[in-house]
Coordinates of C-alpha atoms in Angstrom, one line a residue:
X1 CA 43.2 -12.2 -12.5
X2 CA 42.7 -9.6 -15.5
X3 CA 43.2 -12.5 -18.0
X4 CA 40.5 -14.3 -16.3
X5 CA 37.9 -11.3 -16.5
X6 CA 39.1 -10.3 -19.9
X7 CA 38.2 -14.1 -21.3
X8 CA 35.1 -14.5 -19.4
X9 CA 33.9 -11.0 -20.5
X10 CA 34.8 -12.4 -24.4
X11 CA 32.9 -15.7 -23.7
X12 CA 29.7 -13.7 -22.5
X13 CA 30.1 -11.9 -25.4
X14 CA 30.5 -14.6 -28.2
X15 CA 27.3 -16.3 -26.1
X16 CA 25.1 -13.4 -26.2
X17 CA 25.8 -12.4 -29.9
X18 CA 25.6 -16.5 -30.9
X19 CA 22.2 -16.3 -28.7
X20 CA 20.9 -13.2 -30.6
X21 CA 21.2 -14.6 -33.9
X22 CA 19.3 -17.8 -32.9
X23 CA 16.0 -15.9 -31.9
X24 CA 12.6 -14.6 -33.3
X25 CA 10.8 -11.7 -31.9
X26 CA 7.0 -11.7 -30.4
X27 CA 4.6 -9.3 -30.9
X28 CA 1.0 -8.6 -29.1
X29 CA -1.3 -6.1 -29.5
X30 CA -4.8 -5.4 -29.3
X31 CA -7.5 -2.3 -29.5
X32 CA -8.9 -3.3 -25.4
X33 CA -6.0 -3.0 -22.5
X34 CA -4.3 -6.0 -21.9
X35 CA -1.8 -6.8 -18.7
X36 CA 1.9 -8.0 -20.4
X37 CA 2.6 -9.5 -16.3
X38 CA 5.6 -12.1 -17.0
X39 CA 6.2 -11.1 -21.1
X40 CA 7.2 -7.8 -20.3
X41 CA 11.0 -8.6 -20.4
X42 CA 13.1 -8.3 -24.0
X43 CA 15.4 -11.5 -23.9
X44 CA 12.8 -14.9 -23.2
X45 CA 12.8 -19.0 -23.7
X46 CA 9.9 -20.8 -26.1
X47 CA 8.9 -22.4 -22.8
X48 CA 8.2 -19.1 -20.7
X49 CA 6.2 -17.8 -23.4
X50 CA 4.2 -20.2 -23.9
X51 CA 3.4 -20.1 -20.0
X52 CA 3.3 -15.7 -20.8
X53 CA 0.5 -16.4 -23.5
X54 CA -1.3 -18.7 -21.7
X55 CA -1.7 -15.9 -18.9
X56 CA -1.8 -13.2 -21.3
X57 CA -4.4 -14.2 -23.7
X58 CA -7.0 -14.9 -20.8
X59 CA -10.4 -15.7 -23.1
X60 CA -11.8 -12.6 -22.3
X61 CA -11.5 -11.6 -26.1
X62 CA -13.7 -12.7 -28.6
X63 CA -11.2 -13.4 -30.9
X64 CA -7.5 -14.3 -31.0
X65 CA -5.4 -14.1 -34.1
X66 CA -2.3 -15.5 -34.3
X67 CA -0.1 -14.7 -37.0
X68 CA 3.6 -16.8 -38.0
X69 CA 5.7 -14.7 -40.8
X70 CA 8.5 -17.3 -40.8
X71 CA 12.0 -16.3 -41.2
X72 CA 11.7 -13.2 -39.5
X73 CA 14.5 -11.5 -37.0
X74 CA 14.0 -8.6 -34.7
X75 CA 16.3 -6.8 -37.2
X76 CA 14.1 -6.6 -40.1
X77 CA 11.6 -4.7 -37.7
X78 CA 14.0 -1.7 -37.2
X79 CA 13.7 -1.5 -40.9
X80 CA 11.8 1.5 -42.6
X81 CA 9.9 -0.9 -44.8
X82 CA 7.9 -2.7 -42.0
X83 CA 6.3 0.9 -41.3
X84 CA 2.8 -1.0 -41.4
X85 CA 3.2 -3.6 -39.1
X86 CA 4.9 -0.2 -36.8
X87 CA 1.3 1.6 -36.7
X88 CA -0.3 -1.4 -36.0
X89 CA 1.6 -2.4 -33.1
X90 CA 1.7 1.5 -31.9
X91 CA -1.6 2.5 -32.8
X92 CA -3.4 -0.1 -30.5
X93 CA -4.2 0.5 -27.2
X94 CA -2.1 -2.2 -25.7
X95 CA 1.0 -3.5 -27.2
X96 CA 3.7 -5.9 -25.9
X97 CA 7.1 -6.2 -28.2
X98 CA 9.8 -8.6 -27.1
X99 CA 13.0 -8.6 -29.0
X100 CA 14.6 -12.0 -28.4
X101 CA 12.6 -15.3 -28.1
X102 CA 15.4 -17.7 -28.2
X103 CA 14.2 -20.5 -30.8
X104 CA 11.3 -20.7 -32.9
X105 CA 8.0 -20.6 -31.6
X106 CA 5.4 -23.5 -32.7
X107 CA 2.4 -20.9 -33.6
X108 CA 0.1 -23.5 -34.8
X109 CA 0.3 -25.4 -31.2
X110 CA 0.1 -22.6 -29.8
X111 CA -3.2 -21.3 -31.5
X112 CA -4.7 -25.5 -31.2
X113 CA -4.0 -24.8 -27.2
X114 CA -5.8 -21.7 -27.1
X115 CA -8.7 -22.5 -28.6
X116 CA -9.0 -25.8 -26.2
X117 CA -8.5 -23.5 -22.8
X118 CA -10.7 -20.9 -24.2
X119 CA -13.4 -23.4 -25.6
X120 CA -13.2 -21.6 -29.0
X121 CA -13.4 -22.7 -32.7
X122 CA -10.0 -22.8 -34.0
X123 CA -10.2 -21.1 -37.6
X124 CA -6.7 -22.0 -40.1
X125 CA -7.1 -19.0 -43.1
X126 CA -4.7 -21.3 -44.9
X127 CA -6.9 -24.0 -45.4
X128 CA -10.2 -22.3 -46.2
X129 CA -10.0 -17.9 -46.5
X130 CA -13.6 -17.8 -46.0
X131 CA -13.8 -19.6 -43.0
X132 CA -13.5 -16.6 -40.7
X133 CA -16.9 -15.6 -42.2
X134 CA -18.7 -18.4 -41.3
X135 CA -17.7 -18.9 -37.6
X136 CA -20.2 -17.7 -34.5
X137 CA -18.7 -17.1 -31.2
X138 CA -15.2 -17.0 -29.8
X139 CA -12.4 -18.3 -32.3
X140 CA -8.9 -18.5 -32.5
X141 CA -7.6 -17.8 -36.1
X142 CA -4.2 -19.2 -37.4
X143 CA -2.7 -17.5 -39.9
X144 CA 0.5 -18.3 -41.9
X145 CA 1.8 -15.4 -44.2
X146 CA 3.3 -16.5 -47.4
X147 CA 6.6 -15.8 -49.1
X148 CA 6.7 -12.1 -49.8
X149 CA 8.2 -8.8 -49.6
X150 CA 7.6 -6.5 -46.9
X151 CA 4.6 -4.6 -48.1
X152 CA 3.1 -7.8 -49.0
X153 CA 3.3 -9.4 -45.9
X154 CA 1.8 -5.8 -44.3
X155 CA -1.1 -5.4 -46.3
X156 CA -2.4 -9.5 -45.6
X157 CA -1.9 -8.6 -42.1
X158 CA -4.0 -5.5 -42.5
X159 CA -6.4 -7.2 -44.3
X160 CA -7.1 -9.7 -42.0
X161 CA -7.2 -7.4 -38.9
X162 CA -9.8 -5.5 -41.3
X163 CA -12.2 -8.6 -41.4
X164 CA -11.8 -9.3 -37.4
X165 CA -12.8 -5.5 -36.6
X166 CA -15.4 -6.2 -38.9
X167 CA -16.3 -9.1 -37.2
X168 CA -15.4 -8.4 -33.7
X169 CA -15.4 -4.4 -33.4
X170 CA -12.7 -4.1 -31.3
X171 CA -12.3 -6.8 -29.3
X172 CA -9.8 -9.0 -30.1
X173 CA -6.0 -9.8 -29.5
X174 CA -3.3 -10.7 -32.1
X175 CA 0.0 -12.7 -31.6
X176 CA 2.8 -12.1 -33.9
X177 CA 5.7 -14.2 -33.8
X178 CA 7.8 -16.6 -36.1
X179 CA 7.8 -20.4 -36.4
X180 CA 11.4 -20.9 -38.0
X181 CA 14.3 -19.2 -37.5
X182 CA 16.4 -17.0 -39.8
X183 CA 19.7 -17.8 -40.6
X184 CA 21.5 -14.2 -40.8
X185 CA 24.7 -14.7 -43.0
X186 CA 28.0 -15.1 -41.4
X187 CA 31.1 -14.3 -43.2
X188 CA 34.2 -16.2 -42.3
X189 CA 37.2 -15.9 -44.3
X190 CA 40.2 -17.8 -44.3
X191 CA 44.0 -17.1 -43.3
X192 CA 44.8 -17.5 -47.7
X193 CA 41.8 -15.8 -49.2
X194 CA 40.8 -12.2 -47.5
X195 CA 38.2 -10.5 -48.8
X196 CA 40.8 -7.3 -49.5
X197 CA 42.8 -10.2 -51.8
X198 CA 42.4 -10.2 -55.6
X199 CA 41.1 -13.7 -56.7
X200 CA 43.8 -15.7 -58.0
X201 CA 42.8 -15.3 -61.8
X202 CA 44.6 -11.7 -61.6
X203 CA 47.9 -10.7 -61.5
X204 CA 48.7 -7.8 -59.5
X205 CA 51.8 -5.3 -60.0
X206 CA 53.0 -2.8 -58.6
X207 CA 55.7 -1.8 -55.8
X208 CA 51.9 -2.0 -53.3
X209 CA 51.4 -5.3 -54.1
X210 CA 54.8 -6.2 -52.9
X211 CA 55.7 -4.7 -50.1
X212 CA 54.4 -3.7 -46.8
X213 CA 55.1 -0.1 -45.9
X214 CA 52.8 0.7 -42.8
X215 CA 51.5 -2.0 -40.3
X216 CA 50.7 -2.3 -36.6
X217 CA 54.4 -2.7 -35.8
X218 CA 55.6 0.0 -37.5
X219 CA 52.3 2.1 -35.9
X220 CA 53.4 1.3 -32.4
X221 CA 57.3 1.9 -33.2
X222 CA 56.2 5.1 -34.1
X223 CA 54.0 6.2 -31.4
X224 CA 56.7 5.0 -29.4
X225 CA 59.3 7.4 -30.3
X226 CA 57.0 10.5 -31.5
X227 CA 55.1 11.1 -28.0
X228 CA 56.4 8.3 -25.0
X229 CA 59.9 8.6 -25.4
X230 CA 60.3 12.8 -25.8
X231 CA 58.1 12.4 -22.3
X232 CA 60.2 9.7 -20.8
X233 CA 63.3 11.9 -21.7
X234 CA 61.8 15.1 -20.7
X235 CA 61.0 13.6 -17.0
X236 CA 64.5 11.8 -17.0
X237 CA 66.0 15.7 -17.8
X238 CA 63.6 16.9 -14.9
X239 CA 64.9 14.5 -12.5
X240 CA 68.4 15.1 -13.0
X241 CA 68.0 18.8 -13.0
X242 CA 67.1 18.5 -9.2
X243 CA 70.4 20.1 -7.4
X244 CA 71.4 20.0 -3.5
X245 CA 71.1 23.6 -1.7
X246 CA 74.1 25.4 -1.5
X247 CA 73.5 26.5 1.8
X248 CA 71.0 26.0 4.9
X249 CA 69.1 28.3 6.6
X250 CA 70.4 30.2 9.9
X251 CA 68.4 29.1 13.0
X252 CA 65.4 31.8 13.9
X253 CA 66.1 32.4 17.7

C-alpha cells in the first residue's frame, strides 16, 4: 500500500513538472475594470481560454490589443529584466496573470475572432505600422514582437500602448500571451559520461581518482554504529538491569 502511494505521488509529480514546461503564460490588463469570471485560475487548456477571452473581452472596449512575444515561459517573467512589462501589468486598473496555459495559444485567430464578434476592424502592426493611425471605430490590433532582448521587447510594447492611449484614452484592453512554446533545456547525462567526469582527452592521477573513500554505504555504516547502535545497546543494558524484588510488602490490616 505505501509503494502504491509513494509511485503515484512520483507519477503526479513527473506529470506536473513535464506539464509545466509545455506551457505559456497569459496576461490581461487594462486602465477600465474588467471581470476575470472563469480566467481567474493559474493552471488552464488553450480551449478554456479561448472560451475565458471570449467572455472576458466583451466589446465594450474601444480597442483590443493583442500582443504574441513567442518563446516566452512564465519563468522569464519572475526575472528582474522584464520590470517594464511588471508596471504595466500592475499599474492598470485591472489585471489578470495566469501562469500555466498548457500549449501555445494561436493569437492571430484569436485576434481575427474578436474582431468578427465585436464587428471591429482587425488592424496587423506587422504588415503596415501606420495602420493603427488610420482606423476609426472599434479595432482589434495584432501585434507580433520580434526577436529581441528583454528591454526591447518592453519598450515596443510601451510604445504601442502609447499610440492606443493616444488614440483611445483609456479605454482599451490588451492580451498578452505566446503563440509557440519554449523549449527549456533538459540535461540528461548518461551512466559513462557524468558531468563531474573529466572528458576522456585527460588523464587524471592521483590516489582520488582511484579510489572511493566515502559513499552512501560507508555514510549509512557509519550512522549506524555512531548513534543507532550505542542506543540499541544502551536500551538492551536498561532492560537487563530490571531486577525482581527481594521481598514483598506485609499486608496493611
Amino acid at each position: 500500500m505505501r509503494a502504491t502511494v509513494l509511485l503515484s505521488l512520483l507519477l503526479a509529480s513527473l506529470y506536473e513538472v513535464s506539464a509545466v514546461e509545455n506551457t505559456s503564460p497569459f496576461l490581461a490588463w487594462s486602465p477600465q475594470e474588467f471581470s476575470p469570471r472563469s480566467l481567474d485560475t493559474q493552471v488552464i487548456s488553450v480551449q478554456d481560454l479561448h472560451e475565458g477571452v471570449n467572455d472576458l473581452a466583451d466589446c465594450s472596449h474601444k480597442a483590443i490589443l493583442v500582443i504574441d512575444e513567442p518563446e516566452l515561459h512564465s519563468a522569464d517573467l519572475g526575472r528582474g529584466e522584464r520590470n517594464k512589462l511588471k508596471n504595466q501589468v500592475q499599474g492598470a486598473e485591472s489585471s489578470l496573470q495566469i501562469p500555466f496555459v498548457n500549449g501555445a495559444v494561436d493569437l492571430e485567430t484569436l485576434a481575427e475572432r474578436l474582431s468578427q464578434k465585436c464587428h471591429a476592424a482587425l488592424v496587423n502592426i506587422n504588415v503596415d505600422s501606420d495602420a493603427l493611425s488610420s482606423v476609426k471605430g472599434p479595432s482589434v490590433i495584432y501585434k507580433k514582437l520580434a526577436a529581441g532582448s528583454a528591454d526591447e521587447k518592453d519598450e515596443a510594447v510601451e510604445e504601442i500602448i502609447a499610440q492606443l492611449h493616444k488614440k483611445y484614452q483609456d479605454d482599451y484592453l490588451v492580451l498578452y500571451s505566446s503563440s509557440q512554446i519554449k523549449e527549456l533545456p533538459t540535461h540528461r547525462f548518461s551512466a559513462r559520461q557524468l558531468p563531474e567526469e573529466p572528458t576522456p582527452t585527460q588523464k587524471p592521477s592521483g590516489i582520488f581518482h582511484h579510489y572511493t573513500f566515502f559513499s552512501q554505504g560507508i555514510f549509512m555504516g557509519l550512522l549506524i554504529a555512531v548513534i543507532i547502535v550505542p542506543i540499541a545497546m544502551m536500551g538492551i543494558f536498561w532492560n537487563l538491569s530490571v531486577q525482581q524484588p527481594q521481598r514483598f510488602e506485609k499486608k496493611q490490616n
